[in-house]
PDB file of C-alpha atoms in Angstrom:
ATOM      1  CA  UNK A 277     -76.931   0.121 -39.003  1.00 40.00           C
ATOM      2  CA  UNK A 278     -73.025  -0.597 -39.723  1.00 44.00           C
ATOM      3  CA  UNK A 279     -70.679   2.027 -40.238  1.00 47.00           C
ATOM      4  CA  UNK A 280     -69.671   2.181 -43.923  1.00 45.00           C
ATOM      5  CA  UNK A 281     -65.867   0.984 -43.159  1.00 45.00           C
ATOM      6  CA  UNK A 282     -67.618  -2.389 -42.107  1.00 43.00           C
ATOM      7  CA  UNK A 283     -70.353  -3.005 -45.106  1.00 50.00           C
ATOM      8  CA  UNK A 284     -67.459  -2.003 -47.748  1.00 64.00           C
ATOM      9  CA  UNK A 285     -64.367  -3.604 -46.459  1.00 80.00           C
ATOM     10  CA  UNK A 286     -65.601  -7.965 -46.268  1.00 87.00           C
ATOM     11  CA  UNK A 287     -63.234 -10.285 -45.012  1.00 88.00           C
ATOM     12  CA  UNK A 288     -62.475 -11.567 -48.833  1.00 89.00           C
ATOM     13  CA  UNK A 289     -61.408  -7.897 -49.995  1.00 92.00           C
ATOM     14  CA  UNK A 290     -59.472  -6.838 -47.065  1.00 93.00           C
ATOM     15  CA  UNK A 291     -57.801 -10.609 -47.410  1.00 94.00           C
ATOM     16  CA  UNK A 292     -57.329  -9.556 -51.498  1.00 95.00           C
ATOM     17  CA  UNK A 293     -55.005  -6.882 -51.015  1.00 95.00           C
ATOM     18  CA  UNK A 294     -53.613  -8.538 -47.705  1.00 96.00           C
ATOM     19  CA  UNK A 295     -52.945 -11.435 -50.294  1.00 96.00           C
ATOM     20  CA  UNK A 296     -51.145  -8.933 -53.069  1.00 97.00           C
ATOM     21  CA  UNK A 297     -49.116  -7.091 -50.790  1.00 96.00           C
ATOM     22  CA  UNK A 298     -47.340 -10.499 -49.164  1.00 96.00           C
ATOM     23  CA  UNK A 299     -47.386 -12.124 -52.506  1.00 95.00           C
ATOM     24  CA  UNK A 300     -45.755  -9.286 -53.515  1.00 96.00           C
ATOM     25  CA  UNK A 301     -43.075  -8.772 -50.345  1.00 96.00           C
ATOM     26  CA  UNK A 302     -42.320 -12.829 -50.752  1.00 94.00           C
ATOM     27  CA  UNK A 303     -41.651 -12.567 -54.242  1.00 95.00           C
ATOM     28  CA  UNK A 304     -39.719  -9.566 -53.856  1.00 95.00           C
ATOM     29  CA  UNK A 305     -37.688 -11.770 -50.989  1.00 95.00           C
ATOM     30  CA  UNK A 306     -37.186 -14.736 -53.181  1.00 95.00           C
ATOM     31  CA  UNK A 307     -35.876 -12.749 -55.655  1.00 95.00           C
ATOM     32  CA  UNK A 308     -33.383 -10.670 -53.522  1.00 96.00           C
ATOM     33  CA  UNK A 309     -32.060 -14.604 -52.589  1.00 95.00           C
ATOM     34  CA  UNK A 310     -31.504 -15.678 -55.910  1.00 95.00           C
ATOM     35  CA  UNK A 311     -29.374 -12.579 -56.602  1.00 95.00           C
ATOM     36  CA  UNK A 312     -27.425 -13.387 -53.647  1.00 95.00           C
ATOM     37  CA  UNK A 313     -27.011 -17.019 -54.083  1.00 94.00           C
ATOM     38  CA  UNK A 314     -29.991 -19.190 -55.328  1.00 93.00           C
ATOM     39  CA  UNK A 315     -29.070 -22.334 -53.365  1.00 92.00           C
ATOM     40  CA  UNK A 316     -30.344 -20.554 -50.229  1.00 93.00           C
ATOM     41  CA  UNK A 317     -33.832 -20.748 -52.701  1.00 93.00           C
ATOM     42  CA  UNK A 318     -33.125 -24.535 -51.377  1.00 90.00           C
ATOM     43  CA  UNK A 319     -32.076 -24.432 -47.541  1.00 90.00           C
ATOM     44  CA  UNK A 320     -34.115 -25.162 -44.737  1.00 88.00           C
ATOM     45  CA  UNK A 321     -32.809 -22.052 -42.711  1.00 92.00           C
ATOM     46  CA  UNK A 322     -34.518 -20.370 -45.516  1.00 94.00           C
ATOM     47  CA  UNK A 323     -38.104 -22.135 -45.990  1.00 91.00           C
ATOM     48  CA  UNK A 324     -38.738 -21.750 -42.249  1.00 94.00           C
ATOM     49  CA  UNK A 325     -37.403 -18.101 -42.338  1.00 94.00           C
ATOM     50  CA  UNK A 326     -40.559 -17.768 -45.322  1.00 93.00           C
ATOM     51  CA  UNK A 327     -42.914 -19.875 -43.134  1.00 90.00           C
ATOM     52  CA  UNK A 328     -42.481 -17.243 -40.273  1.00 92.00           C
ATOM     53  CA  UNK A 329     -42.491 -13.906 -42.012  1.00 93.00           C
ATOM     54  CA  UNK A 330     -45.332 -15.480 -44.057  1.00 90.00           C
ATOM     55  CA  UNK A 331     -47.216 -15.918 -40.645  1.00 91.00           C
ATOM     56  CA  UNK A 332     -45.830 -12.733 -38.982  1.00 94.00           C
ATOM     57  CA  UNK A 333     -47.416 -10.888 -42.260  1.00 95.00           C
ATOM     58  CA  UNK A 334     -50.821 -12.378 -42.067  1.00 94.00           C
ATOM     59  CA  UNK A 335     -51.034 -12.014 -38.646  1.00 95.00           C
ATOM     60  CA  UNK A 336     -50.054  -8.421 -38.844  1.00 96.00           C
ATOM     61  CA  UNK A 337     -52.506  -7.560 -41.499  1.00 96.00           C
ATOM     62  CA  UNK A 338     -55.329 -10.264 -40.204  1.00 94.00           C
ATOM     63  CA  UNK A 339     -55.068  -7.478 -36.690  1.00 94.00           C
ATOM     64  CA  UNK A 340     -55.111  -4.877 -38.521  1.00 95.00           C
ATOM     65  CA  UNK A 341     -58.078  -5.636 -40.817  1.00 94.00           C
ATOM     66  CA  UNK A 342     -59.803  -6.489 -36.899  1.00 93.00           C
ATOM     67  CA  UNK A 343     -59.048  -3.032 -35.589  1.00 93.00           C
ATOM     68  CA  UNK A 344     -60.821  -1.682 -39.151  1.00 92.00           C
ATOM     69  CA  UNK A 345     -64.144  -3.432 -38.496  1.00 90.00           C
ATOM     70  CA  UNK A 346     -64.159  -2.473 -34.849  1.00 88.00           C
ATOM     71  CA  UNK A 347     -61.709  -4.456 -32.692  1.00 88.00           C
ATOM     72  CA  UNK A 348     -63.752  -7.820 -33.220  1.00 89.00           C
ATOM     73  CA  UNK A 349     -63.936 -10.597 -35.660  1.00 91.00           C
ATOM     74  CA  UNK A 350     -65.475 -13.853 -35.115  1.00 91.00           C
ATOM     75  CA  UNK A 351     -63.475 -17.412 -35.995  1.00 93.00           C
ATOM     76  CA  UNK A 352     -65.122 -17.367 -39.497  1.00 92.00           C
ATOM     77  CA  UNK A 353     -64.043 -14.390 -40.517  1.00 93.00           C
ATOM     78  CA  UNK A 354     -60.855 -14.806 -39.409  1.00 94.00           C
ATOM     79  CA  UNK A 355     -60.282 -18.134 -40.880  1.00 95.00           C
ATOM     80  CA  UNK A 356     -62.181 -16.629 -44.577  1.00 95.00           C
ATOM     81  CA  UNK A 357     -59.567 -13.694 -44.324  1.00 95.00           C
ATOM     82  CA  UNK A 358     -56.691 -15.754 -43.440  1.00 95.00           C
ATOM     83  CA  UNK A 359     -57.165 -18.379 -46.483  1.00 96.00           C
ATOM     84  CA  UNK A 360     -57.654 -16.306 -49.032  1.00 96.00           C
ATOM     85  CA  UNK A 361     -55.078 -13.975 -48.011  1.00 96.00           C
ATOM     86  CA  UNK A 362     -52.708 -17.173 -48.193  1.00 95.00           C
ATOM     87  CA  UNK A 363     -54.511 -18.281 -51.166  1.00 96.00           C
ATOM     88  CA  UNK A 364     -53.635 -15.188 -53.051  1.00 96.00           C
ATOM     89  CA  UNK A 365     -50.402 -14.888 -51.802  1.00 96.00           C
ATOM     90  CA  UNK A 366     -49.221 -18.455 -52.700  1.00 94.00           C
ATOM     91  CA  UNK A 367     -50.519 -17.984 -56.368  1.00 95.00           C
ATOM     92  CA  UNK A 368     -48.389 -14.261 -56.694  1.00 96.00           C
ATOM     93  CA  UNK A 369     -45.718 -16.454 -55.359  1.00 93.00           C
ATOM     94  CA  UNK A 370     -46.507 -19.749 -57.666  1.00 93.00           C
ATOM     95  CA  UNK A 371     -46.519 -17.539 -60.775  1.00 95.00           C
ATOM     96  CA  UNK A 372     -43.292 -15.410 -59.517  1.00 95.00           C
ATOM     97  CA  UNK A 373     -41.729 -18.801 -58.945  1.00 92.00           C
ATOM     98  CA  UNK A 374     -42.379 -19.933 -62.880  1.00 93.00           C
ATOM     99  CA  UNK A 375     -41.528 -16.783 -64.074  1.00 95.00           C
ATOM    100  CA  UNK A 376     -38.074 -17.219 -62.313  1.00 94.00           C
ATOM    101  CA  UNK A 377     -37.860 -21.106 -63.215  1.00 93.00           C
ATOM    102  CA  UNK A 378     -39.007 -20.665 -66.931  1.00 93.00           C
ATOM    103  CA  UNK A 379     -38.353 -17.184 -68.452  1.00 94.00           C
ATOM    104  CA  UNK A 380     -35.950 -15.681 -66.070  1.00 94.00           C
ATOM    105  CA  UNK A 381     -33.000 -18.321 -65.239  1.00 94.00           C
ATOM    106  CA  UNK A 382     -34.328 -21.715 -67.176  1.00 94.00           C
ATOM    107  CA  UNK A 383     -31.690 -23.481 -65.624  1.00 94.00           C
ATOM    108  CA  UNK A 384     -31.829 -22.507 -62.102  1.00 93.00           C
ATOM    109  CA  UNK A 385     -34.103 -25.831 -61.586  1.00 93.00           C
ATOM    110  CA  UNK A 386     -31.307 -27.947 -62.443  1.00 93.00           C
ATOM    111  CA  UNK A 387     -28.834 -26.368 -60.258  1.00 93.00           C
ATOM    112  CA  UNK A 388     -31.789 -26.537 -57.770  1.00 92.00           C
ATOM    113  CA  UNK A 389     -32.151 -29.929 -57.601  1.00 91.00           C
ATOM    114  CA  UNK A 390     -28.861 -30.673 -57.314  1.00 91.00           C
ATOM    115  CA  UNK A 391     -28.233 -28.535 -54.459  1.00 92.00           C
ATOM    116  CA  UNK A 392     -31.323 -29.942 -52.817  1.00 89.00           C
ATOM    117  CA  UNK A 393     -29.948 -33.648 -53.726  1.00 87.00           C
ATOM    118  CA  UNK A 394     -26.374 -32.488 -51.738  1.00 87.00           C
ATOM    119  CA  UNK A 395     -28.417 -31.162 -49.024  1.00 85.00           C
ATOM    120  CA  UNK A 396     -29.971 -34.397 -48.568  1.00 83.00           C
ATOM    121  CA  UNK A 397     -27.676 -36.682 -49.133  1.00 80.00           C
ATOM    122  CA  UNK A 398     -25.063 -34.624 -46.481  1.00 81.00           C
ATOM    123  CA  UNK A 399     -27.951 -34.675 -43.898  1.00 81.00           C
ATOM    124  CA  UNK A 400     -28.320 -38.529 -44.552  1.00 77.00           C
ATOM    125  CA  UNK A 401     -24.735 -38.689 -43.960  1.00 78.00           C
ATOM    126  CA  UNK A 402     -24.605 -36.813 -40.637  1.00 79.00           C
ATOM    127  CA  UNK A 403     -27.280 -39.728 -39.108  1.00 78.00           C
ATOM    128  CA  UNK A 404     -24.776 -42.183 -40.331  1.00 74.00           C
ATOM    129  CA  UNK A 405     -27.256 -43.349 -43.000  1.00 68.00           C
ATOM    130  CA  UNK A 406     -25.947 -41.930 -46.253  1.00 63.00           C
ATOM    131  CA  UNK A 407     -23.465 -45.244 -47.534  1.00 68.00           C
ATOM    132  CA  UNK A 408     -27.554 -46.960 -47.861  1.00 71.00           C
ATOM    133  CA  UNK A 409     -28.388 -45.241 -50.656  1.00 73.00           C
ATOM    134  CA  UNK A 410     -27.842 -46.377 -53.951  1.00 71.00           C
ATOM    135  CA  UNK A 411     -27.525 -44.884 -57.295  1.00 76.00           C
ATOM    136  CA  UNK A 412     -30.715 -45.941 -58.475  1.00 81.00           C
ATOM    137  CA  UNK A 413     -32.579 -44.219 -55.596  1.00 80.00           C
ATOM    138  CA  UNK A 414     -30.710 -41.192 -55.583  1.00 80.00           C
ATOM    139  CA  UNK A 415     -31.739 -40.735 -59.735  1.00 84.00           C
ATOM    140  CA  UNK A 416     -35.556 -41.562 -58.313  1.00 86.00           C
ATOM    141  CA  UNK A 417     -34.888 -38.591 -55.725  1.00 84.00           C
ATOM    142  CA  UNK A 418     -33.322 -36.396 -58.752  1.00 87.00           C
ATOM    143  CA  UNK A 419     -36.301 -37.311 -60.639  1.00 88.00           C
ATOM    144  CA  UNK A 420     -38.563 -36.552 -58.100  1.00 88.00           C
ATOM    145  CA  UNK A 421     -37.003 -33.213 -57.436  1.00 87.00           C
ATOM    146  CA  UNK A 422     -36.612 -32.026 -61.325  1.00 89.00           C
ATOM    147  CA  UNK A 423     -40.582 -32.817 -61.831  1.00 88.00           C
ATOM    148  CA  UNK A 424     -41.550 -30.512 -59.135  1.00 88.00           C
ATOM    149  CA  UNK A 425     -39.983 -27.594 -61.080  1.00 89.00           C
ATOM    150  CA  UNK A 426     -41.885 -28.135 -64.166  1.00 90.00           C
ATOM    151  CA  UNK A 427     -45.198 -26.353 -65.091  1.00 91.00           C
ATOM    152  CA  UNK A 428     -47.324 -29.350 -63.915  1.00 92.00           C
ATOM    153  CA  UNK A 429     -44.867 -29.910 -60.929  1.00 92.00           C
ATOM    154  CA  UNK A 430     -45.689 -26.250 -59.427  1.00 92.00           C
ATOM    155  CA  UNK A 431     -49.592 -26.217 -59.982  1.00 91.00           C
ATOM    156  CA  UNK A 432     -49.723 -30.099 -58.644  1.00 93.00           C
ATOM    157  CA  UNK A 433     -47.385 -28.107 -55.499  1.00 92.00           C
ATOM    158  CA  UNK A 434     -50.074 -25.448 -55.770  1.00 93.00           C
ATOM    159  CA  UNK A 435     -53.121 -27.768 -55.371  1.00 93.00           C
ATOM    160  CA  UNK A 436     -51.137 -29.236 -52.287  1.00 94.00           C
ATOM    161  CA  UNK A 437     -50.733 -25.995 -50.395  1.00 93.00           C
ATOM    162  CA  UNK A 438     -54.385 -25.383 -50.865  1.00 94.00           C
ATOM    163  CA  UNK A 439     -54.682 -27.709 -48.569  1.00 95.00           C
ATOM    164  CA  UNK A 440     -51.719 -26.596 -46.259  1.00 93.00           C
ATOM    165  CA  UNK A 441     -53.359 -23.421 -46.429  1.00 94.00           C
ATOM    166  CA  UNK A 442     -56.857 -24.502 -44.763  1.00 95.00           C
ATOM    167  CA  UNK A 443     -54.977 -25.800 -41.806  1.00 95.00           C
ATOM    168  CA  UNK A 444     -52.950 -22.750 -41.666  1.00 93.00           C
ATOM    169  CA  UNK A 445     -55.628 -20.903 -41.999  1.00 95.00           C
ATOM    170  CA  UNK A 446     -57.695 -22.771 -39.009  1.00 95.00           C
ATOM    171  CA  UNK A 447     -54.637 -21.670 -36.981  1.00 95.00           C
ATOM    172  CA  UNK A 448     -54.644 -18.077 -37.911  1.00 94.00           C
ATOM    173  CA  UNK A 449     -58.514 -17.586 -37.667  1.00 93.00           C
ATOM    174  CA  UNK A 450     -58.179 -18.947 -34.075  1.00 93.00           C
ATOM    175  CA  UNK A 451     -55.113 -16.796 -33.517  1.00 93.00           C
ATOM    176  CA  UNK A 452     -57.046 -13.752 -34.672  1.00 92.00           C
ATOM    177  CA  UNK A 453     -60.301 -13.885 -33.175  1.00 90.00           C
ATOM    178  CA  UNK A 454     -61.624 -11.923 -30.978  1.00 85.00           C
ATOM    179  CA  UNK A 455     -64.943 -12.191 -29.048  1.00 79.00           C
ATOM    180  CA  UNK A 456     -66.794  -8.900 -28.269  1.00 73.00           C
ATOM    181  CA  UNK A 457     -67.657 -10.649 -24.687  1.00 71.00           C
ATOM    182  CA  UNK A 458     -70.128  -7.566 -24.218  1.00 71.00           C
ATOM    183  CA  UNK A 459     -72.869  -9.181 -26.340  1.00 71.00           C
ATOM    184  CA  UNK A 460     -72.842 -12.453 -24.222  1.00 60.00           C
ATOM    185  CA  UNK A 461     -75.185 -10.753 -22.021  1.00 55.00           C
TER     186      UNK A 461
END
């Protein structure tokens, strides 16, 4: 017989409120850089400073949910906590996002995609290639970039990372297994 830690505690509701509490800590992040300055919301320094707290955070509470259900969890667990732990997360942070976008500052996505367009267009310029572009394609990029901050623009965004989120999740679950090499006997 299991120990009751282990038949109340599955993979999906440890990864639920795994899922809340980094939904919660990357809102709260995103939020504490739009106070400062919300074209950071925009920089690459930023997005990959996300991307690795976002890992550091699952990893942290993907070991921590192992130690719980007795120092071992097989690749499918792992990968079923990981994705919906991300899965949750990403929607806390999808619906934080609109919040900010729609009720909060309705005209931060302008700014944003301006600030994004500048970014690109001065990183096009530092390979030498930014005197290429014309005006038409740069409106085509602006239009590009305004339509992912609409409603339909962040659930389309949503649907993608679903699938960003499987691979990420592969990744984690073999990151966090661990075989109880005992039981190969």
């Amino acid at each position: 017989m299991e120990p009751q830690a282990q038949q109340s505690n599955t993979p999906a509701r440890a990864a639920l409120n795994a899922g809340l509490v980094i939904g919660l800590v990357m809102l709260a992040i995103n939020f504490i850089i739009y106070f400062i300055d919300y074209s950071f919301l925009v920089a690459a320094w930023y997005g990959i400073s996300i991307l690795v707290i976002f890992f550091a955070l699952v990893i942290y509470f993907g070991s921590q949910y192992r130690k719980e259900i007795g120092g071992y969890m097989d690749f499918g667990v792992a990968f079923q906590f990981s994705f919906v732990t991300l899965i949750i997360s990403g929607l806390i942070s999808t619906l934080g996002n609109m919040l900010l976008y729609f009720v909060i500052d309705p005209g931060l996505p302008e700014l944003l995609v301006e600030t994004q367009l500048e970014n690109m267009v001065a990183m096009l310029d530092s390979f030498g290639a930014g005197d290429s572009i014309s005006g038409d394609q740069i409106d085509e990029m602006r239009s590009e970039m305004a339509n992912s901050f609409t409603i339909a623009g962040q659930f389309k965004a949503f649907g993608i990372s679903l699938i960003v989120y499987a691979i990420l999740a592969l990744i984690l679950g073999a990151i966090l297994k661990k075989r109880d090499k005992t039981k190969d006997f």
